[in-house]
Amino acid sequence: MLRRDTLKYLASGSIVLLSGLLKPITALAKWNDDAFSAVDYDEAIAAYFSNQEIKESDQITIGVHSVVENGAVVPVKIKTDLPNIESITIFVDKNPNPLIANFDLFPSCVGFISTRIKIQQSSNIIATVKSDGKIFSTRKFIEVHEGGCG
Amino acid sequence: MTSSIRLKTKTSNGVTTVRAIIRHPMETGFRIDSDTSELVPTHHINNVTVKHNGSVVMSCDWSRAVSKNPYLSFMFKGGNAGDKLELAWRDNKNNTDSVETLIV
């Protein structure tokens, strides 16, 4: 009996140890499920930036057509002159999940990102930039004729 | 099998522009299959990481709202002709692919 108890104790101990070891690995991956699955723009922003203050900035430009025929493929370019950029994040406020994509830029990167996204209906595209540890954002309204989430 | 990734670089004035196209369906989970009349399950890339000579220069997390056959472009400084550049992606079904190229 004693042996069995010891084994049990050892087994539970090793599980604790193992979960302790696994944590830093998942932290590295840092997929923010709360923010990516949020269905409301304010919720997505709050989950992603843990309620940090976000300032409007005129040093971010969103290059996108203001009228879009096909929401399935919307080319978007984000440029910024802000210093020490850590990340650029794209939101679309009326999409089923407003958080579209986050780009972590390492120190050698230029403040630029270009991609193509899906937009379901006429919405604001919001680009946020983390610069010197602070968060800045700008937005642009675009009209979408045919939704792109189907 | 050919790679799912097309990766190109161009360097001028010390700035390397990286451009990539990845072949991937990026299913949102909202689309109905016209043959079976059933919803096609969500299937999308959720991370793309690019390394320059082995160290990460850019890493991005994507939702299903990035377009089908995703396009990605960014720029970084310090890349020289002949340096190694590697791009790897992973999707929500844990499929992965990667490609390595030399900077031009």
Coordinates of C-alpha atoms in Angstrom, one line a residue:
Chain A
M1 CA 0.0 0.0 0.0
L2 CA 2.7 2.4 0.9
R3 CA 4.5 1.7 -2.4
R4 CA 1.3 2.4 -4.3
D5 CA 0.7 5.7 -2.4
T6 CA 4.3 6.7 -3.1
L7 CA 3.8 6.0 -6.8
K8 CA 0.6 8.0 -6.8
Y9 CA 2.3 10.9 -5.1
L10 CA 5.1 10.7 -7.6
A11 CA 2.7 10.6 -10.5
S12 CA 0.7 13.6 -9.4
G13 CA 4.0 15.5 -8.6
S14 CA 5.3 14.9 -12.1
I15 CA 2.1 16.1 -13.6
V16 CA 2.4 19.4 -11.7
L17 CA 6.0 19.6 -12.8
L18 CA 5.1 18.9 -16.4
S19 CA 2.3 21.5 -16.5
G20 CA 4.8 23.9 -15.0
L21 CA 7.2 23.2 -17.8
L22 CA 4.5 23.5 -20.5
K23 CA 3.4 26.9 -19.4
P24 CA 6.3 28.9 -20.8
I25 CA 5.9 27.1 -24.1
T26 CA 2.3 28.1 -24.6
A27 CA 3.2 31.6 -23.4
L28 CA 5.7 31.8 -26.2
A29 CA 3.1 30.9 -28.8
K30 CA 0.9 33.7 -27.3
W31 CA -2.1 33.1 -29.4
N32 CA -4.7 35.3 -27.7
D33 CA -7.8 33.2 -28.0
D34 CA -10.1 35.7 -26.0
A35 CA -9.2 38.5 -28.4
F36 CA -9.4 36.4 -31.6
S37 CA -12.8 34.9 -30.7
A38 CA -14.3 38.1 -29.5
V39 CA -17.4 39.0 -31.5
D40 CA -17.5 42.7 -30.5
Y41 CA -14.9 45.3 -31.5
D42 CA -14.6 46.9 -28.0
E43 CA -14.3 43.4 -26.5
A44 CA -11.6 42.4 -29.0
I45 CA -9.6 45.6 -28.3
A46 CA -9.9 45.2 -24.5
A47 CA -8.9 41.5 -24.6
Y48 CA -5.9 42.2 -26.9
F49 CA -4.5 45.2 -25.2
S50 CA -5.7 44.4 -21.6
N51 CA -7.4 47.8 -21.4
Q52 CA -4.2 49.8 -22.1
E53 CA -4.8 53.4 -23.2
I54 CA -5.0 53.8 -27.0
K55 CA -4.2 57.2 -28.5
E56 CA -5.3 58.4 -31.9
S57 CA -2.4 59.1 -34.2
D58 CA -1.9 60.8 -37.5
Q59 CA 1.4 59.0 -38.0
I60 CA -0.3 55.8 -39.2
T61 CA -1.7 55.5 -42.7
I62 CA -4.1 52.8 -43.9
G63 CA -3.7 52.2 -47.6
V64 CA -7.0 50.8 -48.8
H65 CA -9.7 51.7 -51.4
S66 CA -12.6 53.5 -49.8
V67 CA -15.1 51.6 -51.9
V68 CA -14.7 47.9 -52.3
E69 CA -16.6 45.7 -54.7
N70 CA -15.5 42.3 -53.3
G71 CA -15.1 42.0 -49.6
A72 CA -13.3 38.6 -49.9
V73 CA -10.0 40.1 -51.1
V74 CA -9.3 43.6 -49.8
P75 CA -5.7 44.7 -50.1
V76 CA -4.5 46.6 -47.0
K77 CA -1.2 48.4 -46.4
I78 CA -0.3 49.9 -43.1
K79 CA 2.5 52.3 -42.8
T80 CA 3.8 54.2 -39.8
D81 CA 6.6 56.6 -39.0
L82 CA 6.3 56.0 -35.2
P83 CA 9.6 55.0 -33.5
N84 CA 10.5 51.6 -32.0
I85 CA 7.6 49.6 -33.4
E86 CA 6.8 46.3 -31.7
S87 CA 3.6 45.4 -33.5
I88 CA 0.9 46.4 -36.0
T89 CA -2.6 45.0 -35.5
I90 CA -5.6 45.2 -37.8
F91 CA -9.2 45.2 -36.7
V92 CA -12.5 45.5 -38.7
D93 CA -15.2 46.6 -36.4
K94 CA -18.2 45.0 -38.1
N95 CA -16.6 41.6 -38.9
P96 CA -17.9 38.5 -37.1
N97 CA -14.5 38.5 -35.3
P98 CA -13.1 42.0 -35.4
L99 CA -9.5 41.1 -34.7
I100 CA -8.1 40.2 -38.1
A101 CA -4.3 39.9 -37.7
N102 CA -1.4 40.9 -35.5
F103 CA 2.1 41.4 -36.9
D104 CA 5.0 41.4 -34.4
L105 CA 7.8 43.4 -35.9
F106 CA 11.3 42.9 -34.6
P107 CA 13.7 45.9 -34.2
S108 CA 15.2 45.6 -37.7
C109 CA 11.7 46.0 -39.3
V110 CA 10.4 49.1 -41.1
G111 CA 6.9 50.3 -40.0
F112 CA 5.1 48.7 -42.9
I113 CA 2.9 45.7 -43.5
S114 CA 0.8 44.7 -46.6
T115 CA -1.7 41.9 -46.8
R116 CA -5.2 41.1 -48.0
I117 CA -8.2 40.6 -45.7
K118 CA -11.9 39.7 -45.8
I119 CA -14.5 42.3 -44.9
Q120 CA -18.2 41.2 -44.4
Q121 CA -19.9 44.6 -44.7
S122 CA -19.1 48.3 -44.7
S123 CA -16.9 48.9 -41.7
N124 CA -14.1 50.8 -40.1
I125 CA -10.6 49.4 -40.5
I126 CA -8.7 50.1 -37.4
A127 CA -4.9 49.9 -37.4
T128 CA -3.1 49.9 -34.1
V129 CA 0.6 50.3 -33.6
K130 CA 2.6 49.5 -30.5
S131 CA 5.5 52.0 -30.4
D132 CA 7.8 52.6 -27.4
G133 CA 5.4 50.5 -25.3
K134 CA 2.4 52.7 -26.1
I135 CA -0.5 52.0 -28.3
F136 CA -1.6 54.3 -31.1
S137 CA -4.4 53.8 -33.6
T138 CA -6.1 55.2 -36.7
R139 CA -9.2 54.2 -38.6
K140 CA -10.6 54.4 -42.1
F141 CA -14.2 53.8 -43.1
I142 CA -14.7 51.6 -46.2
E143 CA -17.8 50.8 -48.1
V144 CA -18.2 47.1 -49.1
H145 CA -20.7 46.1 -51.9
E146 CA -20.4 42.3 -51.6
G147 CA -19.4 40.7 -48.3
G148 CA -16.4 38.5 -48.1
C149 CA -17.0 36.1 -45.3
G150 CA -19.1 33.4 -47.1
Chain B
M1 CA 5.1 18.1 -54.1
T2 CA 5.6 21.8 -54.8
S3 CA 5.8 24.1 -51.8
S4 CA 2.7 26.0 -50.7
I5 CA 4.8 29.1 -50.3
R6 CA 6.2 31.5 -52.8
L7 CA 8.8 33.8 -51.2
K8 CA 10.6 36.7 -52.9
T9 CA 13.0 39.4 -51.7
K10 CA 14.4 42.6 -53.0
T11 CA 17.0 44.7 -51.3
S12 CA 17.7 48.3 -52.1
N13 CA 19.4 51.0 -49.9
G14 CA 19.8 48.5 -47.0
V15 CA 16.1 47.7 -46.8
T16 CA 14.9 44.2 -47.8
T17 CA 11.3 43.9 -49.0
V18 CA 9.9 40.4 -48.4
R19 CA 6.9 39.3 -50.3
A20 CA 5.1 36.0 -49.9
I21 CA 2.0 34.2 -51.2
I22 CA 0.9 31.0 -49.4
R23 CA -1.5 28.6 -51.0
H24 CA -4.2 27.9 -48.4
P25 CA -8.0 27.8 -48.4
M26 CA -8.4 30.1 -45.3
E27 CA -12.0 28.7 -44.7
T28 CA -14.0 30.9 -42.4
G29 CA -16.4 28.2 -41.3
F30 CA -19.3 30.3 -42.8
R31 CA -19.1 28.9 -46.4
I32 CA -21.6 26.3 -47.5
D33 CA -20.2 23.5 -49.7
S34 CA -22.4 23.6 -52.9
D35 CA -22.1 19.8 -53.3
T36 CA -23.0 18.6 -49.8
S37 CA -25.0 21.7 -48.7
E38 CA -23.0 21.6 -45.4
L39 CA -20.9 24.2 -43.8
V40 CA -17.2 23.9 -44.5
P41 CA -15.3 23.8 -41.2
T42 CA -12.9 26.6 -40.2
H43 CA -9.5 26.0 -41.6
H44 CA -7.0 28.8 -41.5
I45 CA -3.4 29.7 -40.9
N46 CA -2.9 31.1 -37.5
N47 CA 0.8 31.9 -37.4
V48 CA 3.5 32.9 -39.9
T49 CA 7.1 33.4 -38.8
V50 CA 10.0 34.7 -40.8
K51 CA 13.6 34.3 -39.8
H52 CA 16.6 36.1 -41.1
N53 CA 19.8 34.0 -40.7
G54 CA 18.0 32.0 -38.0
S55 CA 16.6 34.8 -35.9
V56 CA 13.0 36.0 -36.1
V57 CA 12.4 39.3 -37.8
M58 CA 8.6 39.1 -38.1
S59 CA 5.9 36.9 -36.6
C60 CA 2.2 37.2 -37.2
D61 CA -1.0 35.8 -35.8
W62 CA -3.9 35.6 -38.3
S63 CA -7.6 35.0 -37.9
R64 CA -9.8 33.4 -40.5
A65 CA -10.4 36.9 -42.0
V66 CA -7.1 36.9 -43.9
S67 CA -8.0 36.3 -47.5
K68 CA -7.7 32.9 -49.3
N69 CA -4.2 32.2 -50.6
P70 CA -2.7 34.9 -48.2
Y71 CA -0.4 37.6 -49.4
L72 CA 2.1 39.1 -47.0
S73 CA 4.7 41.8 -47.4
F74 CA 7.0 43.6 -44.9
M75 CA 10.4 45.2 -44.9
F76 CA 13.5 45.0 -42.7
K77 CA 17.0 46.5 -42.5
G78 CA 20.3 44.6 -42.3
G79 CA 19.6 42.0 -44.9
N80 CA 22.5 41.2 -47.3
A81 CA 22.5 39.3 -50.6
G82 CA 23.1 35.6 -49.8
D83 CA 21.6 35.7 -46.3
K84 CA 19.2 33.0 -45.4
L85 CA 15.5 33.8 -45.1
E86 CA 13.0 31.3 -43.9
L87 CA 9.2 31.5 -43.8
A88 CA 7.1 29.0 -41.9
W89 CA 3.3 28.8 -41.3
R90 CA 1.1 26.7 -39.1
D91 CA -2.7 26.4 -39.4
N92 CA -5.5 25.5 -36.9
K93 CA -5.3 21.8 -37.9
N94 CA -1.5 21.9 -37.1
N95 CA -0.5 21.5 -40.7
T96 CA 2.8 23.3 -41.3
D97 CA 5.0 24.2 -44.2
S98 CA 8.2 26.2 -44.6
V99 CA 10.5 27.4 -47.3
E100 CA 14.0 28.9 -47.3
T101 CA 15.5 31.3 -49.8
L102 CA 18.6 33.4 -50.1
I103 CA 18.1 37.2 -50.1
V104 CA 18.7 39.0 -53.3

